[in-house]
């Protein structure tokens, strides 16, 4: 048996050279406590059973794997299947991870959940789960983002969360993360930090991945049932990388299944104009290994190592670092990474809306844009699974402005 892929991360939380735990001393003990609690929960069948019930009855799993007959015909290439994570409660895959971590927090006896959010999607999913578990919830959010995402701020508040504006730095996601880490270090006895993607210090990249593996497990079973064979290609967008690794993981040992992760190409190739950290082959500049917010991975940075500003039309892809496991998969050439521009993503969103009657989140529209670009080079008998990570209601103002 080929166990090479299954052993990541190693005992120090590393995916090859990437990952690990680069944190101030105050966070070492909390991370160790979390690592041990997670290891215990993972070995406990009753944890898996309880989580499965929540995923079914609260979140709406399993999600369909829909054959997109009209999109397939429209593109004239491979047979396209859509994994419908957009149909989940709160509108995206994020609820998978939120439920897993909240259940773990409950087992650890924590009564208070904190989170950080950029666009507000992770904040909304966290607020929903905290309400469901009867836990106190505090969400840190840059004041710039609060202004841009007022509706999500209202949603969180309606579900009982306290939203704390962060006025430091660029007043966006990375400043909110710093604030959440400070809160956690101070209140760790009562508090769980519910991190929203496969980022941060060990054990987060592993744990968040594991809670999203259900996407690929279902998709693998569903396509075998529908087609009697495995897909040729998986396509997913990569912000931190949680929906992508969630789909990819169940297929890692199927060497004939290719994987494409799609980052934000923004509005240009220069540093500051995009959020492409791994799509080097497409000519994007400014990404090299470094440490950001607890993990060693590819980071967009200036020549002297300052974290770069990023741009994307889609807030969920607009982050200067990428999950460490993706850095390894890129290095191993097990997955390929490309990028789609703002304009291509908007175009792809319009195509899916018109052809299939589904409005995608702009994050997911990046993955579709890359698929649209590739489809003409694929054969008709090939099969693709496109991960529709979320629905587009939240992005309607932005889409309408472009049209
Ligand atoms: C947050 C978000 C993303 C980006 O996060 P990943 O960790 O890369 O999955 C992608 N799609 C949607 C719909 C999101 O809400």
Coordinates of C-alpha atoms in Angstrom, one line a residue, residues 25-326:
X25 CA 5.0 31.2 23.8
X26 CA 1.6 32.0 25.2
X27 CA 0.0 30.0 22.4
X28 CA 2.1 26.8 22.7
X29 CA 0.1 25.3 25.6
X30 CA -3.3 26.0 24.1
X31 CA -2.3 24.5 20.7
X32 CA -1.0 21.4 22.5
X33 CA -4.2 21.0 24.4
X34 CA -6.1 21.4 21.2
X35 CA -3.9 18.8 19.4
X36 CA -4.5 16.3 22.2
X37 CA -8.2 16.8 22.4
X38 CA -8.5 16.5 18.6
X39 CA -6.5 13.2 18.6
X40 CA -8.8 11.8 21.3
X41 CA -11.9 12.9 19.4
X42 CA -10.6 11.4 16.2
X43 CA -10.2 8.0 17.8
X44 CA -13.7 8.1 19.3
X45 CA -16.6 6.7 17.2
X46 CA -19.2 8.6 19.1
X47 CA -17.6 11.9 18.0
X48 CA -17.8 10.9 14.4
X49 CA -21.4 9.7 14.9
X50 CA -22.5 13.0 16.6
X51 CA -20.8 15.1 13.9
X52 CA -22.4 13.0 11.1
X53 CA -25.9 13.7 12.6
X54 CA -25.2 17.4 12.8
X55 CA -23.9 17.4 9.2
X56 CA -27.1 15.7 8.0
X57 CA -29.7 17.4 10.0
X58 CA -28.3 20.9 10.7
X59 CA -26.1 21.5 7.6
X60 CA -27.9 19.4 4.9
X61 CA -25.4 16.7 3.9
X62 CA -24.9 14.8 1.8
X63 CA -24.9 17.5 -0.9
X64 CA -25.8 16.5 -4.5
X65 CA -23.3 15.7 -7.2
X66 CA -25.2 17.2 -10.1
X67 CA -24.5 16.4 -13.7
X68 CA -24.4 19.8 -15.4
X69 CA -25.8 18.7 -18.8
X70 CA -26.3 22.2 -20.2
X71 CA -22.9 23.5 -19.1
X72 CA -21.4 20.3 -20.6
X73 CA -23.1 20.9 -23.9
X74 CA -22.4 24.7 -23.8
X75 CA -18.6 24.1 -23.4
X76 CA -18.5 21.2 -25.8
X77 CA -15.8 19.4 -23.8
X78 CA -15.7 17.0 -20.9
X79 CA -18.7 15.8 -18.8
X80 CA -19.0 18.3 -15.9
X81 CA -20.3 17.4 -12.5
X82 CA -21.0 20.0 -9.9
X83 CA -20.5 19.2 -6.2
X84 CA -23.2 21.4 -4.6
X85 CA -21.7 22.8 -1.4
X86 CA -23.6 25.9 -2.1
X87 CA -26.8 24.2 -0.9
X88 CA -25.5 23.8 2.6
X89 CA -26.8 25.8 5.6
X90 CA -25.4 29.3 5.6
X91 CA -24.5 29.0 1.9
X92 CA -21.0 27.4 1.7
X93 CA -18.8 24.6 2.7
X94 CA -17.6 26.5 5.8
X95 CA -20.2 25.0 8.0
X96 CA -18.5 21.5 7.8
X97 CA -15.5 22.8 9.7
X98 CA -17.5 25.0 12.1
X99 CA -19.6 22.1 13.2
X100 CA -16.5 19.9 13.7
X101 CA -14.7 22.5 15.8
X102 CA -17.7 23.5 17.8
X103 CA -18.3 19.8 18.7
X104 CA -14.7 19.5 19.7
X105 CA -14.9 22.7 21.8
X106 CA -17.9 21.3 23.6
X107 CA -16.0 18.2 24.5
X108 CA -13.1 20.3 25.8
X109 CA -15.6 22.1 28.1
X110 CA -15.2 25.5 26.4
X111 CA -18.2 27.7 26.5
X112 CA -17.0 30.6 24.4
X113 CA -16.1 30.6 20.7
X114 CA -14.1 33.2 19.0
X115 CA -13.4 33.6 15.3
X116 CA -12.1 36.1 12.7
X117 CA -13.7 36.9 9.5
X118 CA -13.0 38.8 6.3
X119 CA -16.0 38.7 4.0
X120 CA -18.1 37.6 6.9
X121 CA -19.0 34.1 5.6
X122 CA -16.9 32.3 8.2
X123 CA -18.3 34.6 10.9
X124 CA -21.9 33.8 9.9
X125 CA -21.2 30.0 9.9
X126 CA -19.5 30.3 13.3
X127 CA -22.3 32.4 14.7
X128 CA -24.9 29.8 13.5
X129 CA -23.0 26.9 15.0
X130 CA -22.4 28.8 18.3
X131 CA -26.1 29.5 18.6
X132 CA -26.9 25.9 17.8
X133 CA -24.6 24.8 20.7
X134 CA -25.7 27.6 23.0
X135 CA -22.2 29.0 23.2
X136 CA -21.1 32.6 23.6
X137 CA -19.6 33.9 20.3
X138 CA -17.3 36.8 19.5
X139 CA -16.2 37.5 15.9
X140 CA -13.3 39.8 15.1
X141 CA -13.6 41.8 11.9
X142 CA -11.7 44.6 10.4
X143 CA -13.7 47.9 10.4
X144 CA -13.1 48.2 6.7
X145 CA -14.6 44.8 6.1
X146 CA -17.5 45.5 8.5
X147 CA -18.4 48.5 6.3
X148 CA -18.2 46.4 3.1
X149 CA -20.2 43.5 4.5
X150 CA -22.9 45.1 6.5
X151 CA -25.5 42.4 5.8
X152 CA -23.3 39.6 7.2
X153 CA -22.6 41.7 10.3
X154 CA -26.4 41.9 10.8
X155 CA -26.7 38.1 10.3
X156 CA -24.1 37.4 13.0
X157 CA -25.7 39.8 15.4
X158 CA -29.2 38.3 14.8
X159 CA -27.8 34.9 15.8
X160 CA -26.4 36.3 19.0
X161 CA -22.8 36.9 18.2
X162 CA -20.8 39.9 19.3
X163 CA -19.0 41.5 16.4
X164 CA -15.8 43.3 17.4
X165 CA -14.4 45.9 15.0
X166 CA -10.6 45.9 14.6
X167 CA -9.2 49.3 13.8
X168 CA -5.6 48.4 13.4
X169 CA -3.4 48.0 10.2
X170 CA -5.3 47.7 7.0
X171 CA -8.5 47.1 9.1
X172 CA -9.1 43.8 7.2
X173 CA -8.7 40.0 7.7
X174 CA -5.1 39.7 8.8
X175 CA -5.6 42.4 11.5
X176 CA -8.7 40.6 12.7
X177 CA -6.6 37.3 13.0
X178 CA -4.0 39.1 15.1
X179 CA -6.7 40.3 17.5
X180 CA -8.4 36.9 17.7
X181 CA -5.0 35.3 18.6
X182 CA -4.6 37.9 21.4
X183 CA -8.0 37.1 22.8
X184 CA -7.3 33.4 22.7
X185 CA -4.0 33.8 24.6
X186 CA -5.8 35.7 27.3
X187 CA -9.0 33.6 27.6
X188 CA -7.8 30.1 26.7
X189 CA -9.3 28.4 29.7
X190 CA -12.9 29.2 28.6
X191 CA -12.4 29.8 24.9
X192 CA -11.9 27.9 21.6
X193 CA -10.5 29.8 18.6
X194 CA -12.5 28.5 15.6
X195 CA -10.1 29.1 12.7
X196 CA -11.8 29.2 9.3
X197 CA -9.4 27.6 6.8
X198 CA -6.5 25.2 6.4
X199 CA -4.1 27.9 7.8
X200 CA -2.5 28.8 11.1
X201 CA -0.4 26.7 13.4
X202 CA -0.6 22.9 13.8
X203 CA -3.1 21.2 14.4
X204 CA -5.4 23.6 12.5
X205 CA -4.4 22.8 8.8
X206 CA -4.8 19.1 9.6
X207 CA -8.0 19.4 11.6
X208 CA -9.8 21.8 9.2
X209 CA -8.9 19.5 6.3
X210 CA -10.2 16.5 8.1
X211 CA -13.6 18.2 8.8
X212 CA -13.9 19.0 5.0
X213 CA -12.8 15.6 3.8
X214 CA -16.5 14.6 3.7
X215 CA -16.8 16.6 0.4
X216 CA -14.4 14.3 -1.5
X217 CA -15.6 11.2 0.2
X218 CA -19.2 11.8 -0.9
X219 CA -18.1 13.0 -4.4
X220 CA -16.0 9.9 -4.9
X221 CA -18.9 7.6 -4.0
X222 CA -21.4 9.6 -6.0
X223 CA -19.4 9.7 -9.2
X224 CA -18.6 5.9 -9.0
X225 CA -22.3 5.4 -8.7
X226 CA -23.2 7.7 -11.6
X227 CA -20.5 6.8 -14.0
X228 CA -18.9 3.6 -12.8
X229 CA -15.5 5.3 -12.8
X230 CA -13.3 8.0 -11.3
X231 CA -13.2 11.6 -12.7
X232 CA -10.2 12.7 -14.8
X233 CA -10.0 16.2 -13.2
X234 CA -11.1 17.9 -9.9
X235 CA -11.3 21.7 -9.9
X236 CA -11.7 24.0 -6.9
X237 CA -10.9 27.5 -5.9
X238 CA -8.1 28.1 -3.3
X239 CA -8.3 30.9 -0.8
X240 CA -6.8 29.3 2.3
X241 CA -7.5 26.1 0.5
X242 CA -10.1 24.3 2.7
X243 CA -12.8 23.5 0.1
X244 CA -10.1 22.4 -2.4
X245 CA -8.3 20.0 0.0
X246 CA -11.7 18.8 1.2
X247 CA -12.5 17.6 -2.3
X248 CA -9.0 16.5 -3.3
X249 CA -8.1 14.4 -0.3
X250 CA -10.2 11.4 -1.0
X251 CA -8.6 11.1 -4.5
X252 CA -4.9 11.7 -3.6
X253 CA -4.0 8.1 -4.0
X254 CA -5.9 7.8 -7.3
X255 CA -2.9 8.8 -9.5
X256 CA -5.0 9.1 -12.7
X257 CA -7.2 11.8 -11.1
X258 CA -5.7 15.3 -11.8
X259 CA -6.3 18.2 -9.5
X260 CA -6.5 21.9 -10.3
X261 CA -6.5 24.6 -7.6
X262 CA -7.5 28.0 -8.8
X263 CA -6.3 31.2 -7.1
X264 CA -7.3 34.9 -7.5
X265 CA -5.6 36.4 -10.5
X266 CA -7.1 39.8 -9.6
X267 CA -6.4 42.5 -12.1
X268 CA -2.8 42.0 -13.0
X269 CA 0.5 40.1 -12.5
X270 CA 2.3 42.7 -10.3
X271 CA 2.5 42.3 -6.6
X272 CA -0.5 44.0 -5.0
X273 CA -2.8 43.3 -7.9
X274 CA -3.6 39.6 -7.2
X275 CA -3.6 36.8 -4.6
X276 CA -1.9 34.1 -6.6
X277 CA 0.6 32.3 -4.3
X278 CA 1.2 29.1 -6.1
X279 CA 0.3 29.9 -9.7
X280 CA 3.9 30.9 -10.4
X281 CA 3.9 29.3 -13.8
X282 CA 1.4 31.9 -15.0
X283 CA 3.8 34.7 -14.3
X284 CA 2.5 36.1 -11.0
X285 CA 5.2 37.7 -8.9
X286 CA 6.0 38.2 -5.2
X287 CA 5.3 34.7 -3.7
X288 CA 8.0 32.8 -1.8
X289 CA 8.1 30.7 1.4
X290 CA 7.8 32.5 4.7
X291 CA 6.0 32.4 8.0
X292 CA 2.6 34.1 8.4
X293 CA 0.2 33.7 11.3
X294 CA 1.7 30.5 12.7
X295 CA 2.6 28.5 9.6
X296 CA 5.4 28.2 7.1
X297 CA 4.1 28.3 3.6
X298 CA 4.1 30.4 0.4
X299 CA 3.4 34.0 1.2
X300 CA 3.1 37.1 -1.0
X301 CA 5.7 39.5 0.2
X302 CA 7.9 42.4 -0.8
X303 CA 11.6 42.0 -1.5
X304 CA 12.5 42.9 2.1
X305 CA 9.9 40.5 3.5
X306 CA 7.0 42.7 4.3
X307 CA 3.6 41.1 3.8
X308 CA 2.2 42.4 0.5
X309 CA -1.3 43.8 0.0
X310 CA -3.4 41.6 -2.2
X311 CA -6.4 42.2 -4.5
X312 CA -9.3 40.1 -5.6
X313 CA -12.9 40.8 -6.5
X314 CA -13.7 37.9 -4.2
X315 CA -13.0 38.5 -0.5
X316 CA -12.7 34.8 0.3
X317 CA -9.6 34.4 -2.0
X318 CA -8.0 37.7 -0.9
X319 CA -5.3 36.5 1.5
X320 CA -1.5 36.7 1.2
X321 CA -0.7 33.1 2.3
X322 CA -2.0 29.6 1.3
X323 CA -2.6 26.4 3.3
X324 CA 0.8 24.5 3.8
X325 CA -0.6 21.2 2.4
X326 CA -1.2 23.0 -0.9

